[in-house]
PDB file of C-alpha atoms in Angstrom:
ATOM      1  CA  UNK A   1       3.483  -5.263  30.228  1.00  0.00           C
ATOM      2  CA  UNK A   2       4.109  -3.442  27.225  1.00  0.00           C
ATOM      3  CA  UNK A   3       7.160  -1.464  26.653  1.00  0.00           C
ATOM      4  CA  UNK A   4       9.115   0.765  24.453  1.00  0.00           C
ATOM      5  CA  UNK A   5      12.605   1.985  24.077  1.00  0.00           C
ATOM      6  CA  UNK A   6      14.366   4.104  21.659  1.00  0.00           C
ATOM      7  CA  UNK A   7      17.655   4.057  20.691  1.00  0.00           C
ATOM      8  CA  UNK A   8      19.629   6.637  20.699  1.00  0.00           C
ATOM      9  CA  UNK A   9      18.086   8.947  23.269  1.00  0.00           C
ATOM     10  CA  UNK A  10      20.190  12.033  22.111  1.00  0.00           C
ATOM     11  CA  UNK A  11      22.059  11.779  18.282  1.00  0.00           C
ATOM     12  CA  UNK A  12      23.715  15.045  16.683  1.00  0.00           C
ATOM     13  CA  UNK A  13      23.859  14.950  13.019  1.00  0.00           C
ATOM     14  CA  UNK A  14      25.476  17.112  10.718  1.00  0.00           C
ATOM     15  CA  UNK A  15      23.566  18.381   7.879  1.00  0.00           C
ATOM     16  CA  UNK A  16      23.110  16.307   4.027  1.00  0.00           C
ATOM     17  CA  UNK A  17      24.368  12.964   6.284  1.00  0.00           C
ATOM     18  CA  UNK A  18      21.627  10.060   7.011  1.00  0.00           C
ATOM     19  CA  UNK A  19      20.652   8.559  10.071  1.00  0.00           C
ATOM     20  CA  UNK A  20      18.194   5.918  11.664  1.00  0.00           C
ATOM     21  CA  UNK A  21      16.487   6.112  15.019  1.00  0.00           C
ATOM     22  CA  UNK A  22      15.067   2.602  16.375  1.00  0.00           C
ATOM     23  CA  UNK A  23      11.896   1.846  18.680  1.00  0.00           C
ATOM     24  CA  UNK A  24      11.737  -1.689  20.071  1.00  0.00           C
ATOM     25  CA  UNK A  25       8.935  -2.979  22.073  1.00  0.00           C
ATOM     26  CA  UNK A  26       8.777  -5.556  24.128  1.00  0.00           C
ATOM     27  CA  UNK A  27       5.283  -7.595  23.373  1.00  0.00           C
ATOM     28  CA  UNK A  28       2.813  -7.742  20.735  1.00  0.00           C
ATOM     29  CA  UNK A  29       1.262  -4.385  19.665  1.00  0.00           C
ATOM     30  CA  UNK A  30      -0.676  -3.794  16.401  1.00  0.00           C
ATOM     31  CA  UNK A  31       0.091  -0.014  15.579  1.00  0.00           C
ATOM     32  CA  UNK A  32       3.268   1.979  16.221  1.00  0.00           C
ATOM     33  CA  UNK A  33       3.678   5.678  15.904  1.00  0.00           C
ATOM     34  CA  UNK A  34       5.800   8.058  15.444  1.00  0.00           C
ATOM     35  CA  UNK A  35       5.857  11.699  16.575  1.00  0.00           C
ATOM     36  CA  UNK A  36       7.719  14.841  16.607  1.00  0.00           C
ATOM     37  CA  UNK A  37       8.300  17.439  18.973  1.00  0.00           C
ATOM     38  CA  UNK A  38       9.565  21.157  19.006  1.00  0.00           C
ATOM     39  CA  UNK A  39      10.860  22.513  22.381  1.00  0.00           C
ATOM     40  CA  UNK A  40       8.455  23.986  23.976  1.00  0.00           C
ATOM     41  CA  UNK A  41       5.465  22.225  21.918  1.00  0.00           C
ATOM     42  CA  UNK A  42       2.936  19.809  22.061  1.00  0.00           C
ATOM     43  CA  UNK A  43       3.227  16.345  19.830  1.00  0.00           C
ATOM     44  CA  UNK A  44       3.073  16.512  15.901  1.00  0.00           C
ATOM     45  CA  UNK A  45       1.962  12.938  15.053  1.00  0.00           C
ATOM     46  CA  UNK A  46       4.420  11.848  11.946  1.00  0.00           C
ATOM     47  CA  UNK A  47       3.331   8.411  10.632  1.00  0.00           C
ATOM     48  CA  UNK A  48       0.949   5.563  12.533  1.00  0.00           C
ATOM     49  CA  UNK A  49       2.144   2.010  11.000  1.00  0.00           C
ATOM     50  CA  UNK A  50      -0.448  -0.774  11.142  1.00  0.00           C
ATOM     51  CA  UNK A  51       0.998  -4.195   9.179  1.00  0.00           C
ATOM     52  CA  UNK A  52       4.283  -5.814   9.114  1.00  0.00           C
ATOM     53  CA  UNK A  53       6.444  -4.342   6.734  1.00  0.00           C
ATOM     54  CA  UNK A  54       4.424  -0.971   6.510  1.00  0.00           C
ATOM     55  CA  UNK A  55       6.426   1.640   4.891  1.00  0.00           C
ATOM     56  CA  UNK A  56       5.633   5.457   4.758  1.00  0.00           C
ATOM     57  CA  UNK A  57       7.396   7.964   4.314  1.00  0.00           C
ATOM     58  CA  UNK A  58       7.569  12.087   4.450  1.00  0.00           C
ATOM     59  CA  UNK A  59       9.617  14.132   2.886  1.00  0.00           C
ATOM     60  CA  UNK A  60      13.536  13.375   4.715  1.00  0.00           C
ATOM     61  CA  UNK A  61      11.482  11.300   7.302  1.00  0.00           C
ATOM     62  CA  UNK A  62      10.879   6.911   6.753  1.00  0.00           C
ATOM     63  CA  UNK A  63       9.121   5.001   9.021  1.00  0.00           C
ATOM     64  CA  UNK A  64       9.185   1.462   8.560  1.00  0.00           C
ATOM     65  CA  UNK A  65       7.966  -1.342  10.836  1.00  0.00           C
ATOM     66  CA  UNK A  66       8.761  -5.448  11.383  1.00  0.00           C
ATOM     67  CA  UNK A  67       6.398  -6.488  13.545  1.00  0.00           C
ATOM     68  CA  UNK A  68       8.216 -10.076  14.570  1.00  0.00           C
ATOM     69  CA  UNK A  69      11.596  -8.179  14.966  1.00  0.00           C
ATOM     70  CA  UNK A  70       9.265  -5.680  17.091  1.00  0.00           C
ATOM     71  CA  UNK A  71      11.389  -2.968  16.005  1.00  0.00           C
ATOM     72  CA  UNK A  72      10.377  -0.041  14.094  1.00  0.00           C
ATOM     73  CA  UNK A  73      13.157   2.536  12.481  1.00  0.00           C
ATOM     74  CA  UNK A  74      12.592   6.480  11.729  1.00  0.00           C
ATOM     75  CA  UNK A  75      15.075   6.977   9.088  1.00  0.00           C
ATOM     76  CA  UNK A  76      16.690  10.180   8.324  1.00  0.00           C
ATOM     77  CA  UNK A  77      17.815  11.680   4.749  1.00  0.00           C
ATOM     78  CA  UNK A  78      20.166  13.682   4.105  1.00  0.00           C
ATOM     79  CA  UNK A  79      19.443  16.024   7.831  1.00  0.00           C
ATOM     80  CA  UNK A  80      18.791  19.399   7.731  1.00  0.00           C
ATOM     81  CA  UNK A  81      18.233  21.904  10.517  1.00  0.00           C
ATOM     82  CA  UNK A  82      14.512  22.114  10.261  1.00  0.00           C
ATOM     83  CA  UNK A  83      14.639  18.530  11.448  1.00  0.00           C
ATOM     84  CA  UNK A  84      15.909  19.329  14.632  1.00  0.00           C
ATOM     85  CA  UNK A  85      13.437  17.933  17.489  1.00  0.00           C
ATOM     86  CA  UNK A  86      12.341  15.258  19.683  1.00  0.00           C
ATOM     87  CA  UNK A  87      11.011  12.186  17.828  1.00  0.00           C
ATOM     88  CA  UNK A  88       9.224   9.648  19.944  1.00  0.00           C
ATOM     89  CA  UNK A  89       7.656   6.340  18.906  1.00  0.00           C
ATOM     90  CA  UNK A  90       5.046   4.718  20.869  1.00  0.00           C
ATOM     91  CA  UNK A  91       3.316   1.475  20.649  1.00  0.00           C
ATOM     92  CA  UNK A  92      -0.482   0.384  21.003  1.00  0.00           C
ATOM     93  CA  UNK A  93      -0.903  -1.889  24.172  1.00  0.00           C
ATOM     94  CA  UNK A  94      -2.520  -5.160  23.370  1.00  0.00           C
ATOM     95  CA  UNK A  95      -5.517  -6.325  25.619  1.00  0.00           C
ATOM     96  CA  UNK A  96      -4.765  -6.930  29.683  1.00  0.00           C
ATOM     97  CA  UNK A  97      -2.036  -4.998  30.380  1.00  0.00           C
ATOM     98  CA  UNK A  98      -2.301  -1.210  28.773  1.00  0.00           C
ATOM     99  CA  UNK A  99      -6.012  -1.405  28.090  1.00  0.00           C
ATOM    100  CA  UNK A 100      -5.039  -0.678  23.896  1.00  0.00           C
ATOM    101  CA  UNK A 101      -3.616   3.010  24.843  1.00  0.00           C
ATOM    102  CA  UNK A 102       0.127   4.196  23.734  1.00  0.00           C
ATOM    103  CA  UNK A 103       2.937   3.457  25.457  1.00  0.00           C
ATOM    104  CA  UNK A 104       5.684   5.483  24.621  1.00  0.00           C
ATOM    105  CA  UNK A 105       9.189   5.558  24.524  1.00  0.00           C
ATOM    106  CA  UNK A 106      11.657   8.386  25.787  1.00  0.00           C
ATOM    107  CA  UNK A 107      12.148  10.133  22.828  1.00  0.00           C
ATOM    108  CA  UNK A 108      15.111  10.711  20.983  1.00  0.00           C
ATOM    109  CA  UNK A 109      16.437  14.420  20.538  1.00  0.00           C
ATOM    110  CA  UNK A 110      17.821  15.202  17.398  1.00  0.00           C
ATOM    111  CA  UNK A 111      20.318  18.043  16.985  1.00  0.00           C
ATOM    112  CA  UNK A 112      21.334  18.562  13.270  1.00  0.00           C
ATOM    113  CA  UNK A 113      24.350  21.115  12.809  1.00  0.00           C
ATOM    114  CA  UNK A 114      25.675  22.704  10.080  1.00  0.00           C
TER     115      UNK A 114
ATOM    116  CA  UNK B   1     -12.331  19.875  11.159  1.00  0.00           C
ATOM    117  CA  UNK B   2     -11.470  18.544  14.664  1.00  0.00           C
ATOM    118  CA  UNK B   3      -9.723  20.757  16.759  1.00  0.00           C
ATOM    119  CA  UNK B   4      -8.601  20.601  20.306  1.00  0.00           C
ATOM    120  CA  UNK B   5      -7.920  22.843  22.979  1.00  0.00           C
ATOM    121  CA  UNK B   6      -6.292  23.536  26.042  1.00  0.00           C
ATOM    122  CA  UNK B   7      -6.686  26.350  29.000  1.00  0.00           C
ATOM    123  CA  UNK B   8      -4.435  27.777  30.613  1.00  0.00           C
ATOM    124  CA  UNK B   9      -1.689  28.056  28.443  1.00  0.00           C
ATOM    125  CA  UNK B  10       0.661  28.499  31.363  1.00  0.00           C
ATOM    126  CA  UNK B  11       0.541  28.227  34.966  1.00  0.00           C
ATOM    127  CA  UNK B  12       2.322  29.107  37.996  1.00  0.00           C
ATOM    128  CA  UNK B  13       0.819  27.558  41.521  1.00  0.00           C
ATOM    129  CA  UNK B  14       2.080  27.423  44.852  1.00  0.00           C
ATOM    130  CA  UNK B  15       2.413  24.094  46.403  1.00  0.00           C
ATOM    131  CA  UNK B  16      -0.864  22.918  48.403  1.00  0.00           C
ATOM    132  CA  UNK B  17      -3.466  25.071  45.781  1.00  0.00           C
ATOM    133  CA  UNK B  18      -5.766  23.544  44.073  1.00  0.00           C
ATOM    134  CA  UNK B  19      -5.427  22.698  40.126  1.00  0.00           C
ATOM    135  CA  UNK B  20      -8.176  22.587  37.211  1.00  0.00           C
ATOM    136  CA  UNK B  21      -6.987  22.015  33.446  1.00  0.00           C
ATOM    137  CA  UNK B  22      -9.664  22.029  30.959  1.00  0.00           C
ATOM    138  CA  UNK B  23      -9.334  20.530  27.584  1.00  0.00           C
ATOM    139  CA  UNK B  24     -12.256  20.158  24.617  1.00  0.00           C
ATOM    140  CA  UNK B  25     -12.409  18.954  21.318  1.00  0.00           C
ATOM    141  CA  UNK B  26     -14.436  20.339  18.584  1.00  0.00           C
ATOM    142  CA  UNK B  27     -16.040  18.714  15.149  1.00  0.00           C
ATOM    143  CA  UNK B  28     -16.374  14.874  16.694  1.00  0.00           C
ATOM    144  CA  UNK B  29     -18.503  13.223  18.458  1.00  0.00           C
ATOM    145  CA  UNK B  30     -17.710  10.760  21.358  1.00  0.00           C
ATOM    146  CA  UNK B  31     -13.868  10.833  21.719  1.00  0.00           C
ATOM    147  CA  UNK B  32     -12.053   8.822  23.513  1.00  0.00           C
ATOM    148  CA  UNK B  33      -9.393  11.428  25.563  1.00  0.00           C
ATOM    149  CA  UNK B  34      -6.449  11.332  27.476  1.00  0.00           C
ATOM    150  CA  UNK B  35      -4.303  13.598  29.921  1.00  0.00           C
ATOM    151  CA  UNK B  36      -0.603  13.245  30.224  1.00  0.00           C
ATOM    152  CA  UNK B  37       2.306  14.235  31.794  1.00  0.00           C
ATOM    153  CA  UNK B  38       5.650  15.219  30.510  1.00  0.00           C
ATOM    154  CA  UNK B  39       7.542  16.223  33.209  1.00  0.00           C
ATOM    155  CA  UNK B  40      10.849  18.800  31.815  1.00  0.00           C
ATOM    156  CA  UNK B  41      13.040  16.479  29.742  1.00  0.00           C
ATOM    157  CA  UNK B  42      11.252  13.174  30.140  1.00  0.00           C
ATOM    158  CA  UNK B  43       8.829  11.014  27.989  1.00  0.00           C
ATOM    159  CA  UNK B  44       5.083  10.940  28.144  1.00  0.00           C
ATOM    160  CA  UNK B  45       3.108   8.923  31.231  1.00  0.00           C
ATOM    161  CA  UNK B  46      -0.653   8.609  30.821  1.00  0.00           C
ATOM    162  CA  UNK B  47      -2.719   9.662  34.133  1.00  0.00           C
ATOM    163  CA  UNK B  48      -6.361   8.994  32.743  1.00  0.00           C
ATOM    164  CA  UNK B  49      -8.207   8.426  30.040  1.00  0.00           C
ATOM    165  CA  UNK B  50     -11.647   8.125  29.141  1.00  0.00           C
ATOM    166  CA  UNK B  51     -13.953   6.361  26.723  1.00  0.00           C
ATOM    167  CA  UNK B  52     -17.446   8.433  27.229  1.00  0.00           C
ATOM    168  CA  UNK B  53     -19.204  11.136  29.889  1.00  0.00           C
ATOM    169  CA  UNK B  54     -18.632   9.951  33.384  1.00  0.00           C
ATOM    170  CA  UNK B  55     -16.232   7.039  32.404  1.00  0.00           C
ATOM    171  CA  UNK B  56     -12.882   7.338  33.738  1.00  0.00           C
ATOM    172  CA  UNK B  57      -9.733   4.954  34.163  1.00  0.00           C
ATOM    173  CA  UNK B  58      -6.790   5.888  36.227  1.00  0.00           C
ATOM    174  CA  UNK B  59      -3.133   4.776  35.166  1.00  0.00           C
ATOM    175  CA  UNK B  60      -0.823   5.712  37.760  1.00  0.00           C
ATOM    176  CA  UNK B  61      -2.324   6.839  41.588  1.00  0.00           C
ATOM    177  CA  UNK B  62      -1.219  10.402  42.455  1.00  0.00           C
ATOM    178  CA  UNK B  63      -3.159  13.060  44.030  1.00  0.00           C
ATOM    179  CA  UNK B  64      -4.971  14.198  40.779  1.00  0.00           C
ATOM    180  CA  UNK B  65      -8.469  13.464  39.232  1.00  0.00           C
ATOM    181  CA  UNK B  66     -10.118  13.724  36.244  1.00  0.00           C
ATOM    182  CA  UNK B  67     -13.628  14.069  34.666  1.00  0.00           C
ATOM    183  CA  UNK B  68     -15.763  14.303  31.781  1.00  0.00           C
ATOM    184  CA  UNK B  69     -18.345  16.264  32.592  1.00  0.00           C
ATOM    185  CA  UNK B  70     -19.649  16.639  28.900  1.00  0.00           C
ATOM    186  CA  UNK B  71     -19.076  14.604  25.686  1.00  0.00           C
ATOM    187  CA  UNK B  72     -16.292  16.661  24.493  1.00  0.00           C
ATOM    188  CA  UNK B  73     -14.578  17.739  27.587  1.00  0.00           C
ATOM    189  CA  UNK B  74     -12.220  16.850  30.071  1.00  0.00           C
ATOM    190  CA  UNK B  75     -10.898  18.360  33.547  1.00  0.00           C
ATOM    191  CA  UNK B  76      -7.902  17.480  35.055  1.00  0.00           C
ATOM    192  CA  UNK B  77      -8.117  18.630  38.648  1.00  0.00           C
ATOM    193  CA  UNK B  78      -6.085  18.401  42.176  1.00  0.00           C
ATOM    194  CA  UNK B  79      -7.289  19.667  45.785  1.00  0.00           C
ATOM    195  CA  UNK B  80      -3.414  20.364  46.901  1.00  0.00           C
ATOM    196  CA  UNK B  81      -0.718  20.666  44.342  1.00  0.00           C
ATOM    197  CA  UNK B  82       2.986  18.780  45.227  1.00  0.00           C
ATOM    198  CA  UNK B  83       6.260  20.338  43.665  1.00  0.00           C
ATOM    199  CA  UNK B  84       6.463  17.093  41.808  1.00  0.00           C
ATOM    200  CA  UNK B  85       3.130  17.890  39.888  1.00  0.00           C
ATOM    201  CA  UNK B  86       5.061  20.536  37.932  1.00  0.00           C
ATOM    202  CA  UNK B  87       5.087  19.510  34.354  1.00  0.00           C
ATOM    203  CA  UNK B  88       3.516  19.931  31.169  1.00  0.00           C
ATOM    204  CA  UNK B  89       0.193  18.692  30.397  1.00  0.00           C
ATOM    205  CA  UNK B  90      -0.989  17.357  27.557  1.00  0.00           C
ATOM    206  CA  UNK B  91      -4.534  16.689  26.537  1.00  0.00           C
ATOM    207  CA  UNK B  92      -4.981  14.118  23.466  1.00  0.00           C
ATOM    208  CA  UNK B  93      -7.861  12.634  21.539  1.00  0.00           C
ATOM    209  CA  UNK B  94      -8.949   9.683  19.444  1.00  0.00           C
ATOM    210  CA  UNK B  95     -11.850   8.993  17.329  1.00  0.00           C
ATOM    211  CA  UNK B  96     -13.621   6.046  18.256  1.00  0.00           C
ATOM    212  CA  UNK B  97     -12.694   3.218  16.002  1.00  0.00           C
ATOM    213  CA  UNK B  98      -9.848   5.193  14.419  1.00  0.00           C
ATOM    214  CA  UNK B  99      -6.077   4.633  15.004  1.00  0.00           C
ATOM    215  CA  UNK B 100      -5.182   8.431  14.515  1.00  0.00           C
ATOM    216  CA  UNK B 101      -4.420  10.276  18.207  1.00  0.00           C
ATOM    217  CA  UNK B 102      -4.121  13.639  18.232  1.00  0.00           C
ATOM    218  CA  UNK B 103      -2.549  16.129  21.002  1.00  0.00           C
ATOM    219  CA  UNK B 104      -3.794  19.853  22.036  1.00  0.00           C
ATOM    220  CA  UNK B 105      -1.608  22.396  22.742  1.00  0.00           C
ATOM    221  CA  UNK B 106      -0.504  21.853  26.128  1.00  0.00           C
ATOM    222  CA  UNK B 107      -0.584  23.197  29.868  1.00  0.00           C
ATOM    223  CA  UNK B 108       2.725  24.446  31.283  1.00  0.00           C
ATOM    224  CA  UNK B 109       2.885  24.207  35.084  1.00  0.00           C
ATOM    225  CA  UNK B 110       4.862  24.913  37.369  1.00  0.00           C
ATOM    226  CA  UNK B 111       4.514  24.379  41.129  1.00  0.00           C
ATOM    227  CA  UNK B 112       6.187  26.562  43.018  1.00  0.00           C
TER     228      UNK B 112
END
């Protein structure tokens, strides 16, 4: 059975400083994603990674993925407060057990203070 | 452009009504769609999700049901709400044979 953690679950930042947020998974899974989400609102999907060592990135936001580590990182440059928000990663379930729909992780809430 | 929504916006129900969320997605053709729960301060669980009209798989047994009446919509329904079905509902979508999953807007309820 696939599943997915996140590490930390809550991180406070203070603004211009860099941070990384980490998804592991626990069996094989061929896309990971990553979204954001404001209190009070639905799911903003961020980046979808598909190949080992995919890299994309957004503005302060990089997503990176190593599928045989199967960890994926959401890095964080140089926070501001408009960052502020859950981010949650999920992974693609392989065939059997989650029938290829997301699993996802608990989210992480990000706090970024002045 | 593909769009989604979701109605209501917000509900408030008292324990042992009955419950219908309605969700549809414009500007595609034969979605594949999903309902989840995020109950206050917690990740996402899937309850049901669907691949085509009348074709429905259940992830976790509770007292709700779903259906897909038409191509591009989906009900979410219960006979007799519990206190523990408060939560917010989210409605999501995929294109078949895409990777890209989209969420609507959301269904706020609370069971009082």
């Amino acid at each position: 059975e696939l599943k997915v953690e996140q590490n930390p679950l809550f991180l406070s930042m203070q603004e211009g400083k860099n941070y990384t947020i980490y998804c592991n998974y626990s069996t094989t899974s061929d896309r990971l994603y990553w979204y954001r989400q404001d209190p009070g609102k639905s799911l903003e999907s961020l980046f979808v990674l598909l190949s080992n060592g995919a890299v994309k990135q957004e503005g302060r936001l990089m997503a990176s993925l190593d599928t045989k580590a199967r960890l994926s990182t959401l890095h964080i440059t140089a926070a501001v407060h408009d960052l502020s928000a859950t981010y949650f990663c999920a992974a693609r379930g392989w065939r059997g057990g989650s029938q290829g729909n997301l699993i996802f992780g608990k989210g992480t809430k990000l706090s970024v203070k002045p | 452009s593909q769009t989604i929504h979701q109605w209501p916006a917000t509900l408030v129900q008292p324990v042992g009504s009955p419950l219908s969320l309605e969700c549809t997605v414009e500007g595609t053709s034969n979605p594949n769609l999903y309902w989840y729960r995020q109950a206050a301060g917690r990740g996402l669980q899937l309850l049901f999700y669907s691949v085509g009209i009348g074709q429905i798989s259940s992830e976790v047994p509770q007292n709700l049901s779903a259906s897909r009446p038409q191509d591009r919509q989906f009900i979410l329904s219960s006979k007799k709400l519990l206190l523990s079905d408060s939560g917010f509902y989210l409605c999501a979508w995929r294109a078949s044979g895409s990777y890209e999953q989209y969420f609507g807007p959301g269904t706020r309820l609370t069971v009082t």
